Amino acid sequence: MASLIEDINFARISIPVTIKHKETILPAEPIPVNNGDTLYLSNLDDIIGCRVFTPTVYFYHSTPSRSRQVVKKLRDALALVLVPYYPFSGRIRETKNGKLEIFFGPNQGAFIVEAHSSIALTDLGDLSFPNPSWAPLIYKFPNEGPYQVIDMPLLIVQVTYFKDGGFSLGLRMCHCLCDGIGAMQFFNAWATTAKVGSLVASPEPCWEREYFLPRNPPRIEYPHIEFMSVVDGSSLRRSLCDVKPVQRCYKVTKEFQEKVKSLAKLNNEGRNYTTFDALAAHVWRSWIKALDVKPLDCELRLTFTVNTRHMLKNPPLKEGFYGNAVCVACATSKVEELINKPLNNVANLVHNARVGVNEDYLRSTVDYVEVKRPKKLEFEGKLTITQWTRFLLYESADFGWGRPAYAGPIDLTPTPQVCIFLPEGGINGDGMLVCICLPETTCKIFEELFCLTDIV
């Protein structure tokens, strides 16, 4: 087991942080909007699950002389990048029927904070996996409400210097502006601009959210159970909310991924199963078994996003489009079928949900949001898996100081029904990290189920 999966235990550490300076960053040159202008957000941007900030942190080892130039370099490059990516300098407001839009006013811009810590970066221990203790490295405004995006800077940056010359870059980016692929496009432009000292924005950023205008009249052609509000009659939500769950991370080798994938294909020959299909099925089933969910006839959901860029043909999306272009896929299963049927059965459910997303499904999603406009995040009877392994987190984050020691999220526990697949850090890392939340009393059970070498 140890050679295929490693259960990682992070150190709980207190990080003292002192804020030294705060600054608004404006575009370095004129932008093609005036005060009072607005930009349309599509229903994929405006969906309830996108009305959040995505927090991430990046760690860099450096020397004190070099690190003192970090804030200036980031600030100057960001001002340049905000010219082609000018929507990041605006704000979000609500219009009729609860729809959101970008609006522009004086002195908005992005927001950057300089902070210092009295401890060394090396005092944080192993930086190869997310740690909830890193929360002080990502800036939050005083009295900021949960899930608040209205009237907020759309990019919030915190640079924290450590006493040994290392530093961290903590980001909060509003999900309404971009999905993961779009965020990597923006981030790569910012990092490359900082590295070379002049603006580099390739491919040319494209807004064009009107591509996803709803049809007139809207046509909802699928049930869209991924968005439905359901009464969860199972013990799933209670088992996670009655006690504070803990975050666990597992380093999964390429060999183990291939093993799970081969088992998922049993009796399903001819189907184009992906590693995600197999591993998502295995995680979902192991999680439900570990939580001992009851009753057995209760229906559960697994949701995940599917990138639709390559599916869109009429017309195709421009290469530089950085908005949300993903659909939420949903697999369903009764508890008894999930825990008693073989892995290949569960993998088939995930596979069918994934391949069921196409351009028609996306257009129906846009119309569903237009008509229904869901008002709250639905977690009842659900596990949501987010796949970050397809993002070039490490490759896109070289600002001139080399690859980060770690790049990614920090804390899943505020939304404990979310699991994240992360790329393994390091130059030669080809595995992945599976990060999930569990009640502490069930962690050992999940580990035993997840690490089984004879999965069926």
PDB file of C-alpha atoms in Angstrom, residues 65 74 77 149 151 182 237 356 377:
ATOM      1  CA  SER A  65      17.723  40.417  -1.428  1.00  0.00           C
ATOM      2  CA  LEU A  74       4.003  41.772  -9.056  1.00  0.00           C
ATOM      3  CA  ALA A  77       3.219  43.372 -14.005  1.00  0.00           C
ATOM      4  CA  VAL A 149     -18.703  38.977  -4.422  1.00  0.00           C
ATOM      5  CA  ASP A 151     -18.739  45.381  -4.690  1.00  0.00           C
ATOM      6  CA  GLY A 182      -9.348  30.862 -17.899  1.00  0.00           C
ATOM      7  CA  ARG A 237     -25.091  15.680   5.631  1.00  0.00           C
ATOM      8  CA  GLY A 356     -23.680  13.123 -21.556  1.00  0.00           C
ATOM      9  CA  LEU A 377     -25.520  26.142  -3.186  1.00  0.00           C
TER      10      LEU A 377
END
